[in-house]
């Protein structure tokens, strides 16, 4: 680039030569250029577009079977084996038939294989989304006139309509439930695809990790509460709305005497076996090449015991019931239902997008490759949009299965095809074998899968020590999820996170700096001992941006630490002429200084300093209010004979000062080289040299 012929020089400092930037492009020209690039077409551009939308078409050509195939097949088989029992179990959460969970697992794996950019993420049914889907399904079923306490997994429930208000429907409870779920899923996917098209992948970054952990904790308690009735074998109403967790616990306590002994014994045995196996797997994880398929073994054994022991007929134990095989014909979700659940789908879209993008980025960092957040939104969105026409419900990436994929040697998303093949085998042939599987066993599988999320409660004390604000976000999100609803918990978490961010920028740390011995470095005088204050100079550091929300705090901090309210004193001095007041923390005593020969004689005699240096290194940005604040501050200090200097300004801060008219625009303004300095030490030395020159001028008029 061309260089400016006038270099920016600083007293006793290095030389900065400012580059001349090209003239900024106008808005119309910029829009025309982008539109031309977007609309222009060629063979190479079309190929690149297809490869961007379907990343599998790019990495499949570079696939190395000898290196990757064994690990992909092994991890795919293991995930497929895990998916089958989880799919059947999570249908309880969603309030749907198990066949729909199997459909969801099958199609989600295939679509993400084609469109995903992460090599290790496992996309499919996710407990938190199943819970949110189930809450919407229960609400709409109740509004349609179905009994909310009726379970869709009960044999023979598929075509029952329990009161006259539901008779207007053209299908039974389970048919209407999947219609609600598919409408909700389609709206969720459309939101996610729209976010990807508009390149809004960054939005998920505003769902902080404490928020997501607190949401997972609160939702896990809600899931645990919803499964207790299956563990005990009691029939209680499915409560909706605020206080659902508390009301469910009260109903459980009232119905505890009606618990089914067979279900209680089965739940106890299954929980002990599953928890023990999980603990052993965690302890000997490094020695085990493949995780133990404990869930599948427990489900197989429990199904055999229930079938041959006739537990449903003899003890009234609830079982899964008929699970059909094959695929159902596609069906378009109903627009009427899509309108009803459009608002509910927003929360599902945000939660699914946040977990999917965060997991994809986490595994990419751990394994040394990159992912595209916007493409991940498109991939997860298509995993919801397309299967919504095929009797599926909302999906996203799941941490537990993704960790298992990594641990079993997954190298690419080809493992998802293997997992889908396992699920397809169950769909075509093996599904009816789970007819006699007890629902209490499925509830045990769900409860044990919540171990990781429930254990996050032990992270709260450590999080409080690290950042009380993050701990409050965590606790507020979890408490709102448990006491109100999951959607309200997500909203509360977002609000608390934004308030936390605003609070940190609105009241950042402000300190006075002192010199470290004879070095050129300055640090906080209240944090370190033995620092040497600069005589006649106050070095002020403001640890955050300067903008409209914290400009008053900036001035209060500066005036309090320097002991001089420049704005008030300058105003009084203007009113009283040469009579002005200075004291500790503000005006205190009236002193008539009379006529002075120069500005340098004003401040040192009364305030104890002649220059204020602001360390702008932590100053991330300035807005218009921030620039105006600095201009007013310079004017007030100038009226008192005090100089204001800025040090360590970043290029964006320099540009903001220049655009705001702070630097050398009008007559009487201070030039940039006299106002901005590369270091605090440079500014301090320049201030002292100027003051000595003014004193010498006053001594020899």
XYZ file of C-alpha atoms in Angstrom:
701
model
C 0.000 0.000 0.000
C 1.003 3.665 -0.353
C 2.481 5.219 2.717
C 1.574 8.581 4.156
C 4.309 11.117 3.566
C 3.874 12.468 7.105
C 4.829 9.851 9.676
C 3.231 9.904 13.117
C 6.046 10.712 15.561
C 5.970 10.580 19.318
C 8.287 12.319 21.737
C 11.143 10.011 22.617
C 9.336 7.083 21.074
C 9.276 4.974 17.946
C 7.835 6.188 14.682
C 4.488 4.985 13.316
C 3.842 5.359 9.599
C 0.110 5.212 8.949
C -0.932 3.370 5.813
C -3.394 4.988 3.477
C -6.484 2.842 3.278
C -8.414 2.437 0.055
C -11.557 4.489 -0.226
C -14.499 2.617 1.333
C -16.940 1.073 -1.111
C -20.394 2.583 -1.190
C -23.387 0.598 0.022
C -24.916 0.248 -3.452
C -21.643 -0.860 -4.986
C -21.048 -3.358 -2.193
C -24.537 -4.853 -2.550
C -24.159 -5.056 -6.334
C -20.798 -6.825 -5.996
C -22.143 -9.357 -3.508
C -25.249 -9.966 -5.578
C -23.120 -10.514 -8.682
C -20.887 -12.992 -6.859
C -23.925 -14.832 -5.513
C -25.821 -15.005 -8.807
C -22.956 -15.700 -11.187
C -22.850 -19.336 -12.272
C -20.209 -21.613 -13.724
C -19.358 -25.296 -13.635
C -16.712 -24.775 -10.977
C -19.027 -22.628 -8.883
C -21.875 -25.145 -9.133
C -19.531 -27.960 -8.117
C -18.259 -25.935 -5.166
C -21.838 -25.159 -4.101
C -22.799 -28.843 -4.167
C -19.695 -29.767 -2.186
C -20.456 -27.067 0.371
C -24.042 -28.229 0.818
C -23.085 -31.928 0.791
C -19.616 -32.187 2.351
C -19.695 -35.966 1.960
C -19.163 -35.515 -1.787
C -15.803 -33.943 -0.953
C -14.391 -36.154 1.805
C -15.614 -39.452 0.339
C -13.188 -39.022 -2.565
C -10.358 -38.801 -0.036
C -11.540 -41.730 2.069
C -8.815 -44.226 3.020
C -10.442 -47.623 3.604
C -7.343 -49.251 5.075
C -7.022 -46.558 7.745
C -10.621 -45.563 8.392
C -12.969 -48.457 7.567
C -12.344 -50.669 10.603
C -12.874 -47.854 13.094
C -15.944 -46.544 11.296
C -17.585 -49.979 11.140
C -16.828 -50.710 14.799
C -18.121 -47.356 16.059
C -21.172 -47.594 13.779
C -22.112 -51.013 15.136
C -21.695 -49.904 18.737
C -23.771 -46.750 18.230
C -26.435 -48.742 16.392
C -26.647 -51.185 19.292
C -26.964 -48.272 21.728
C -29.497 -46.453 19.555
C -32.078 -49.238 19.540
C -32.793 -49.371 23.295
C -32.474 -45.604 23.637
C -34.888 -45.002 20.769
C -37.478 -47.260 22.345
C -36.912 -45.699 25.781
C -36.966 -42.065 24.673
C -40.352 -42.594 23.060
C -41.684 -42.388 26.636
C -40.328 -38.856 26.922
C -41.826 -37.746 23.633
C -45.182 -39.416 24.325
C -44.987 -41.305 21.013
C -44.848 -44.874 19.794
C -41.363 -46.517 19.707
C -41.515 -46.967 15.939
C -41.279 -43.202 15.448
C -38.104 -43.026 17.526
C -36.577 -45.697 15.314
C -37.579 -43.763 12.189
C -35.965 -40.640 13.633
C -32.702 -42.406 14.417
C -32.538 -43.961 10.958
C -33.170 -40.866 8.829
C -31.156 -38.455 10.993
C -28.021 -40.576 10.663
C -28.303 -40.748 6.881
C -28.957 -37.029 6.375
C -26.171 -35.897 8.679
C -23.793 -38.303 6.929
C -24.361 -36.304 3.740
C -24.532 -32.770 5.138
C -22.574 -32.630 8.393
C -19.097 -31.131 8.685
C -18.159 -32.867 11.942
C -16.510 -36.274 11.689
C -17.431 -37.459 15.173
C -20.806 -35.990 16.171
C -23.702 -38.418 16.487
C -27.020 -36.844 15.484
C -30.264 -38.486 16.520
C -32.719 -38.591 19.397
C -31.699 -36.376 22.319
C -33.298 -36.605 25.754
C -33.740 -32.845 26.258
C -35.450 -32.391 22.896
C -37.605 -35.475 23.513
C -38.765 -33.911 26.768
C -39.621 -30.627 25.047
C -41.440 -32.453 22.251
C -43.350 -34.512 24.802
C -44.510 -31.431 26.685
C -45.913 -29.875 23.517
C -47.537 -33.156 22.494
C -49.190 -33.578 25.906
C -50.520 -30.030 25.857
C -52.020 -30.338 22.388
C -53.495 -33.758 23.179
C -55.186 -32.318 26.238
C -56.546 -29.404 24.215
C -57.861 -31.902 21.658
C -59.799 -33.716 24.373
C -57.630 -36.764 25.030
C -57.005 -37.987 28.553
C -53.526 -36.603 29.485
C -52.846 -39.580 31.784
C -53.214 -42.081 28.932
C -49.888 -43.435 27.654
C -49.278 -43.976 23.991
C -47.238 -47.114 24.614
C -50.106 -48.962 26.227
C -51.294 -51.899 24.112
C -54.502 -51.121 22.362
C -54.233 -47.393 22.920
C -53.532 -46.630 19.323
C -57.124 -46.060 18.289
C -58.863 -45.107 21.524
C -60.596 -41.751 21.874
C -61.593 -41.043 25.419
C -64.213 -38.313 25.282
C -66.642 -36.792 22.866
C -64.648 -33.617 22.182
C -61.955 -35.683 20.485
C -64.398 -37.472 18.239
C -64.048 -34.770 15.618
C -60.547 -36.010 14.888
C -60.047 -38.452 12.061
C -57.534 -40.559 14.009
C -56.760 -41.801 17.510
C -54.460 -40.539 20.207
C -51.171 -41.842 18.811
C -52.017 -40.757 15.284
C -52.769 -37.230 16.484
C -49.653 -37.218 18.698
C -47.301 -37.903 15.781
C -49.068 -35.235 13.733
C -48.281 -32.720 16.471
C -44.689 -33.922 16.694
C -44.081 -33.741 12.941
C -45.578 -30.235 12.725
C -43.332 -29.145 15.583
C -40.322 -30.809 13.969
C -40.920 -29.170 10.593
C -41.143 -25.713 12.180
C -37.988 -26.397 14.188
C -36.107 -27.464 11.079
C -37.320 -24.471 9.081
C -36.049 -22.114 11.764
C -32.657 -23.837 11.787
C -32.367 -23.854 7.995
C -33.307 -20.176 7.915
C -30.625 -19.446 10.517
C -28.097 -21.283 8.373
C -29.110 -19.458 5.173
C -28.871 -16.104 6.961
C -25.499 -17.145 8.432
C -26.679 -16.842 12.026
C -24.466 -19.600 13.373
C -22.901 -17.084 15.736
C -26.220 -16.767 17.618
C -25.554 -20.049 19.402
C -22.477 -18.448 20.972
C -24.813 -16.342 23.123
C -26.019 -19.534 24.809
C -23.086 -19.717 27.214
C -21.723 -22.930 28.674
C -23.093 -22.199 32.188
C -26.486 -21.611 30.582
C -26.364 -24.910 28.678
C -25.128 -26.813 31.757
C -27.833 -25.301 33.927
C -30.452 -26.033 31.290
C -29.258 -29.638 31.047
C -29.390 -29.970 34.828
C -32.894 -28.518 35.153
C -34.229 -30.501 32.205
C -32.651 -33.684 33.590
C -34.468 -33.234 36.900
C -37.684 -32.740 34.927
C -36.998 -35.903 32.922
C -36.204 -37.854 36.090
C -39.447 -36.665 37.669
C -41.470 -37.670 34.613
C -40.038 -41.201 34.703
C -40.654 -41.934 38.385
C -44.236 -43.030 37.709
C -42.920 -45.676 35.309
C -40.317 -46.830 37.832
C -43.052 -47.245 40.467
C -45.780 -48.470 38.120
C -48.370 -45.900 39.251
C -50.859 -43.963 37.149
C -50.880 -40.223 37.820
C -51.937 -37.249 35.676
C -49.307 -35.744 33.368
C -49.118 -32.206 34.724
C -48.490 -29.268 32.419
C -47.329 -25.703 32.853
C -45.545 -23.977 35.744
C -44.814 -26.133 38.766
C -45.001 -29.376 36.801
C -42.107 -30.935 38.748
C -43.553 -30.018 42.139
C -47.068 -31.151 41.217
C -45.741 -34.455 39.862
C -43.843 -35.136 43.091
C -46.974 -34.401 45.139
C -49.005 -36.782 42.967
C -46.322 -39.452 43.363
C -46.353 -39.105 47.139
C -50.149 -39.437 47.208
C -50.026 -42.507 44.930
C -46.987 -44.206 46.486
C -49.200 -46.798 48.201
C -50.502 -47.954 44.804
C -47.056 -48.795 43.412
C -46.788 -51.977 41.363
C -44.490 -54.351 43.250
C -43.348 -56.052 40.058
C -42.335 -52.724 38.478
C -40.574 -51.580 41.657
C -38.525 -54.792 41.879
C -37.719 -54.689 38.152
C -36.673 -51.032 38.369
C -34.444 -51.668 41.373
C -32.640 -54.563 39.743
C -32.195 -52.763 36.427
C -30.943 -49.564 38.066
C -28.380 -51.461 40.135
C -27.109 -53.362 37.107
C -27.006 -50.347 34.807
C -25.346 -48.017 37.331
C -22.772 -50.631 38.317
C -21.953 -51.332 34.689
C -21.605 -47.599 33.960
C -19.272 -47.091 36.900
C -17.128 -50.051 35.838
C -17.044 -48.776 32.266
C -15.913 -45.350 33.455
C -13.267 -46.804 35.733
C -11.794 -49.160 33.128
C -12.499 -46.996 30.099
C -8.881 -47.062 28.945
C -8.727 -50.844 29.028
C -12.010 -51.427 27.232
C -11.741 -51.174 23.460
C -15.526 -51.215 23.071
C -18.021 -49.975 25.698
C -20.199 -52.622 27.250
C -23.657 -52.705 25.564
C -25.293 -52.857 28.981
C -28.570 -51.220 27.950
C -29.115 -53.721 25.147
C -28.286 -56.694 27.383
C -30.621 -55.467 30.123
C -33.441 -54.890 27.624
C -32.990 -58.328 26.039
C -32.939 -60.118 29.399
C -35.845 -58.076 30.752
C -37.901 -58.776 27.622
C -37.304 -62.515 27.943
C -38.204 -62.502 31.652
C -41.336 -60.452 31.019
C -42.415 -62.680 28.120
C -41.919 -66.041 29.767
C -42.999 -64.805 33.206
C -46.137 -63.199 31.744
C -45.574 -60.154 33.980
C -48.162 -58.042 32.180
C -50.973 -60.599 32.621
C -50.062 -61.804 36.121
C -48.966 -58.552 37.816
C -50.384 -55.813 35.609
C -46.958 -54.503 34.654
C -47.037 -52.000 31.774
C -45.261 -53.149 28.607
C -44.244 -51.556 25.315
C -46.934 -53.227 23.258
C -47.052 -53.727 19.516
C -44.192 -52.215 17.524
C -44.884 -52.523 13.793
C -42.240 -53.206 11.165
C -41.524 -51.440 7.894
C -42.055 -47.828 6.874
C -45.214 -45.758 6.711
C -46.050 -43.653 3.631
C -44.938 -40.009 3.820
C -47.397 -37.464 5.131
C -47.352 -33.666 4.971
C -47.557 -32.003 8.419
C -50.759 -30.069 8.987
C -50.444 -26.264 8.545
C -53.020 -25.730 11.294
C -50.842 -27.556 13.803
C -47.711 -25.831 12.525
C -49.267 -22.476 13.419
C -50.139 -23.699 16.906
C -46.621 -24.913 17.699
C -44.642 -22.216 15.863
C -43.619 -20.482 19.089
C -42.677 -23.758 20.806
C -40.413 -24.604 17.889
C -38.236 -21.537 18.545
C -36.943 -22.984 21.822
C -36.316 -26.388 20.218
C -34.460 -24.785 17.321
C -32.196 -22.770 19.619
C -31.434 -25.661 21.970
C -30.786 -28.109 19.130
C -28.599 -25.628 17.263
C -26.604 -24.649 20.348
C -25.841 -28.222 21.405
C -25.060 -29.345 17.856
C -22.682 -26.488 17.061
C -20.936 -26.575 20.436
C -20.367 -30.345 20.216
C -19.152 -30.127 16.621
C -16.674 -27.384 17.514
C -15.512 -29.248 20.620
C -14.686 -32.452 18.728
C -13.125 -30.470 15.883
C -10.743 -28.755 18.328
C -9.871 -32.041 20.003
C -9.052 -33.762 16.697
C -7.461 -30.920 14.760
C -9.943 -30.039 12.018
C -12.506 -27.317 11.440
C -16.275 -27.222 11.110
C -18.629 -24.627 9.626
C -21.279 -23.425 12.056
C -23.691 -22.298 9.348
C -23.417 -25.628 7.521
C -24.057 -27.400 10.831
C -27.271 -25.400 11.134
C -28.275 -26.468 7.645
C -27.416 -30.092 8.377
C -29.330 -30.280 11.657
C -32.182 -28.303 10.128
C -32.467 -30.748 7.225
C -32.369 -33.605 9.762
C -35.624 -32.110 11.015
C -37.233 -30.761 7.828
C -37.011 -33.841 5.611
C -37.845 -36.518 8.245
C -40.845 -34.444 9.377
C -42.623 -35.793 6.284
C -41.631 -39.344 7.297
C -43.166 -39.535 10.800
C -40.056 -38.381 12.710
C -39.571 -35.834 15.491
C -36.903 -33.288 16.471
C -33.243 -34.327 16.630
C -29.851 -32.814 17.369
C -26.331 -33.880 18.283
C -26.033 -35.922 21.485
C -22.933 -35.780 23.686
C -23.017 -39.303 25.143
C -23.247 -41.097 21.804
C -20.668 -38.754 20.258
C -18.211 -39.641 23.016
C -18.840 -43.330 22.408
C -18.200 -42.855 18.674
C -14.864 -41.229 19.406
C -13.880 -43.875 21.955
C -14.618 -46.737 19.546
C -12.405 -45.450 16.742
C -14.722 -43.351 14.577
C -12.834 -41.518 11.826
C -15.612 -40.221 9.536
C -19.384 -39.981 9.289
C -19.442 -43.290 7.404
C -20.046 -44.779 10.841
C -23.494 -43.123 10.769
C -24.412 -45.245 7.752
C -23.451 -48.379 9.682
C -25.574 -47.232 12.642
C -28.516 -46.556 10.329
C -28.135 -50.075 8.929
C -28.444 -51.564 12.423
C -31.576 -49.507 13.073
C -32.958 -50.541 9.676
C -32.544 -54.207 10.637
C -34.636 -53.593 13.755
C -37.242 -51.680 11.758
C -37.642 -54.425 9.184
C -37.496 -57.535 11.334
C -36.685 -57.268 15.052
C -39.061 -54.594 16.375
C -41.978 -56.953 17.294
C -39.663 -58.892 19.606
C -39.832 -56.020 22.131
C -43.605 -56.359 22.614
C -43.344 -57.594 26.226
C -40.599 -55.180 27.316
C -41.632 -53.444 30.543
C -41.883 -49.686 30.517
C -40.126 -49.574 33.887
C -37.030 -50.976 32.154
C -37.188 -48.232 29.541
C -37.499 -45.651 32.311
C -34.368 -47.101 33.937
C -32.444 -46.655 30.692
C -33.542 -43.009 30.554
C -32.698 -42.304 34.205
C -29.232 -43.832 33.966
C -28.500 -41.789 30.846
C -28.997 -38.645 32.956
C -26.001 -39.380 35.194
C -23.670 -36.984 33.433
C -26.098 -34.064 33.467
C -27.139 -34.612 37.093
C -23.515 -34.758 38.195
C -23.026 -31.214 36.955
C -24.522 -30.001 40.224
C -21.147 -30.730 41.830
C -19.555 -28.218 39.463
C -21.537 -25.353 40.971
C -19.186 -24.616 43.944
C -16.157 -24.562 41.631
C -18.031 -22.349 39.186
C -18.963 -19.981 42.031
C -15.310 -19.640 43.009
C -14.345 -18.937 39.401
C -17.197 -16.581 38.489
C -20.198 -15.831 40.739
C -22.030 -14.318 37.754
C -21.735 -17.568 35.758
C -22.840 -19.544 38.814
C -25.962 -17.383 39.101
C -26.727 -17.975 35.413
C -26.335 -21.732 35.987
C -28.514 -21.780 39.109
C -31.172 -19.441 37.696
C -31.516 -21.455 34.493
C -31.719 -24.785 36.326
C -34.202 -23.498 38.918
C -36.485 -21.956 36.291
C -36.437 -25.182 34.268
C -37.466 -27.191 37.313
C -40.003 -24.805 38.850
C -41.587 -23.243 35.759
C -40.845 -24.965 32.421
C -37.965 -25.815 30.127
C -38.853 -23.010 27.705
C -38.981 -20.494 30.540
C -35.666 -21.832 31.808
C -34.029 -21.241 28.445
C -35.433 -17.714 28.284
C -34.339 -16.989 31.866
C -30.852 -18.274 31.080
C -30.525 -16.017 28.034
C -31.744 -12.986 30.001
C -29.404 -13.717 32.923
C -26.461 -14.223 30.563
C -27.117 -10.895 28.836
C -27.543 -9.144 32.185
C -24.291 -10.699 33.373
C -22.512 -9.492 30.249
C -24.017 -6.020 30.584
C -23.078 -5.891 34.267
C -19.474 -6.793 33.562
C -19.126 -4.077 30.933
C -21.190 -1.515 32.831
C -19.064 -1.640 35.981
C -15.586 -2.888 35.045
C -12.602 -2.609 37.336
C -11.056 0.873 37.518
C -7.675 1.493 39.171
C -4.783 3.901 39.441
C -1.438 2.597 38.194
C 2.039 3.145 39.600
C 5.485 2.440 38.251
C 7.270 -0.856 38.910
C 10.621 0.341 40.278
C 12.751 1.975 37.622
C 11.186 -0.013 34.776
C 8.906 1.258 32.039
C 5.961 -0.825 33.277
C 2.979 0.202 35.415
C 0.577 -1.870 37.472
C -2.333 -1.599 39.896
C -1.138 0.204 43.020
C -3.771 -1.513 45.206
C -2.765 -5.018 44.149
C 1.025 -4.890 44.416
C 3.427 -3.517 46.987
C 6.484 -1.372 46.406
C 5.145 0.472 43.353
C 6.272 4.048 42.829
C 3.612 6.677 42.030
C 4.599 9.221 39.431
C 4.713 12.709 40.973
C 2.240 15.062 39.383
C 0.789 12.373 37.086
C -2.232 10.120 37.664
C -2.330 6.980 35.496
C -5.905 5.641 35.248
C -6.921 2.251 33.858
C -10.524 1.370 32.963
C -10.910 -2.367 32.396
C -13.667 -2.385 29.804
C -15.206 -0.551 26.844
C -16.387 3.026 27.205
C -19.938 3.387 25.909
C -23.272 4.934 26.758
C -24.109 2.521 29.592
C -20.939 3.001 31.651
C -19.779 6.540 30.857
C -21.109 7.834 34.181
C -19.363 5.047 36.078
C -16.171 5.873 34.168
C -16.301 9.486 35.330
C -17.244 8.610 38.919
C -14.367 6.131 39.141
C -11.873 8.598 37.703
C -12.982 11.449 39.943
C -13.049 9.235 43.028
C -9.577 7.773 42.488
C -7.932 11.093 41.615
C -9.752 13.046 44.319
C -10.866 15.745 41.888
C -14.325 16.114 40.375
C -13.156 17.991 37.309
C -16.618 18.553 35.882
C -18.033 20.074 39.052
C -14.929 22.118 39.825
C -14.688 23.446 36.256
C -18.366 24.444 36.345
C -17.977 26.266 39.666
C -14.810 27.935 38.502
C -16.593 29.128 35.403
C -19.376 30.560 37.542
C -17.109 32.207 40.115
C -14.366 33.322 37.786
C -11.010 32.699 39.418
C -12.460 31.321 42.678
C -12.579 27.505 42.713
C -12.695 24.665 45.207
C -10.669 21.514 45.429
C -10.579 18.802 48.110
C -10.492 15.115 48.762
C -13.109 13.487 46.584
C -14.410 16.849 45.303
C -14.701 20.545 46.141
C -13.810 21.351 49.712
C -12.093 24.708 50.231
C -12.410 27.972 48.365
C -9.123 29.399 47.136
C -8.599 32.564 45.155
C -5.605 31.846 42.976
C -5.854 35.197 41.284
C -4.511 35.653 37.820
C -2.086 32.964 36.703
C 0.557 33.238 34.082
C -0.092 29.802 32.527
C -2.334 26.719 32.728
C 0.399 24.782 34.506
C 0.027 26.838 37.648
C -3.619 25.931 38.231
C -3.891 22.218 39.038
C -0.666 21.243 40.839
C -1.183 23.801 43.576
C -4.645 22.545 44.463
C -5.158 19.031 43.119
C -1.656 17.632 43.428
C -1.269 16.586 39.788
C -0.929 18.274 36.457
C -1.632 15.384 34.035
C -4.015 12.462 33.780
C -2.925 9.532 31.605
C -5.626 7.032 30.644
C -4.340 3.538 29.848
C -6.571 2.578 26.915
C -5.187 -0.947 26.426
C -8.289 -2.604 28.018
C -10.586 -0.192 26.146
C -12.194 -2.556 23.636
C -14.275 0.040 21.824
C -15.727 3.543 22.011
C -19.162 4.616 20.899
C -20.351 8.158 20.267
C -21.180 8.673 23.945
C -17.695 7.463 24.915
C -15.962 9.880 22.547
C -18.131 12.737 23.807
C -17.246 11.805 27.383
C -13.528 12.030 26.612
C -14.009 15.346 24.826
C -15.904 16.799 27.791
C -13.307 15.411 30.183
C -10.485 17.023 28.219
C -12.337 20.329 28.204
C -12.970 20.239 31.968
C -9.392 19.259 32.766
C -8.139 21.909 30.365
C -10.142 24.564 32.219
C -8.241 23.557 35.365
C -4.838 23.496 33.693
C -4.641 19.697 33.702
C -3.580 17.755 30.619
C -5.361 14.606 29.468
C -3.265 12.046 27.574
C -4.260 8.643 26.147
C -1.869 5.688 25.950
C -1.932 2.269 24.259
C -4.944 3.000 22.041
C -5.830 0.181 19.664
C -6.490 0.996 15.985
C -10.307 0.769 16.407
C -10.132 3.186 19.337
C -7.911 5.543 17.326
C -10.371 5.430 14.441
C -13.298 6.134 16.777
C -11.474 9.121 18.259
C -10.631 10.424 14.800
C -14.160 9.996 13.448
C -15.621 11.570 16.587
C -13.580 14.751 16.162
C -11.379 14.139 19.208
C -8.150 14.524 17.218
C -7.119 17.687 15.409
C -10.298 18.470 13.493
C -11.083 22.046 14.447
C -9.099 25.083 15.572
C -7.706 24.678 19.051
C -7.873 20.861 18.971
C -4.842 18.909 20.044
C -2.971 17.067 17.304
C -2.827 13.284 17.415
C 0.903 13.102 18.114
C 0.413 15.358 21.156
C -2.536 13.393 22.520
C -1.967 9.655 21.835
C 1.054 7.646 22.973
C 2.269 4.129 22.309
C 2.880 3.282 25.961
C 1.988 4.546 29.409
C 5.639 5.221 30.197
C 6.029 7.287 27.035
C 2.975 9.376 28.005
C 4.206 9.866 31.585
C 7.689 10.964 30.505
C 6.232 13.354 27.926
C 3.851 14.835 30.519
C 6.684 15.450 32.985
C 8.879 16.998 30.277
C 6.091 19.352 29.194
C 5.414 20.372 32.763
C 9.089 21.181 33.333
C 9.062 23.309 30.208
C 5.991 25.218 31.435
C 7.585 25.755 34.837
C 10.746 27.044 33.167
C 8.650 29.384 31.024
C 6.871 30.735 34.109
C 10.187 31.181 35.931
C 11.672 33.174 33.004
C 8.859 35.141 31.391
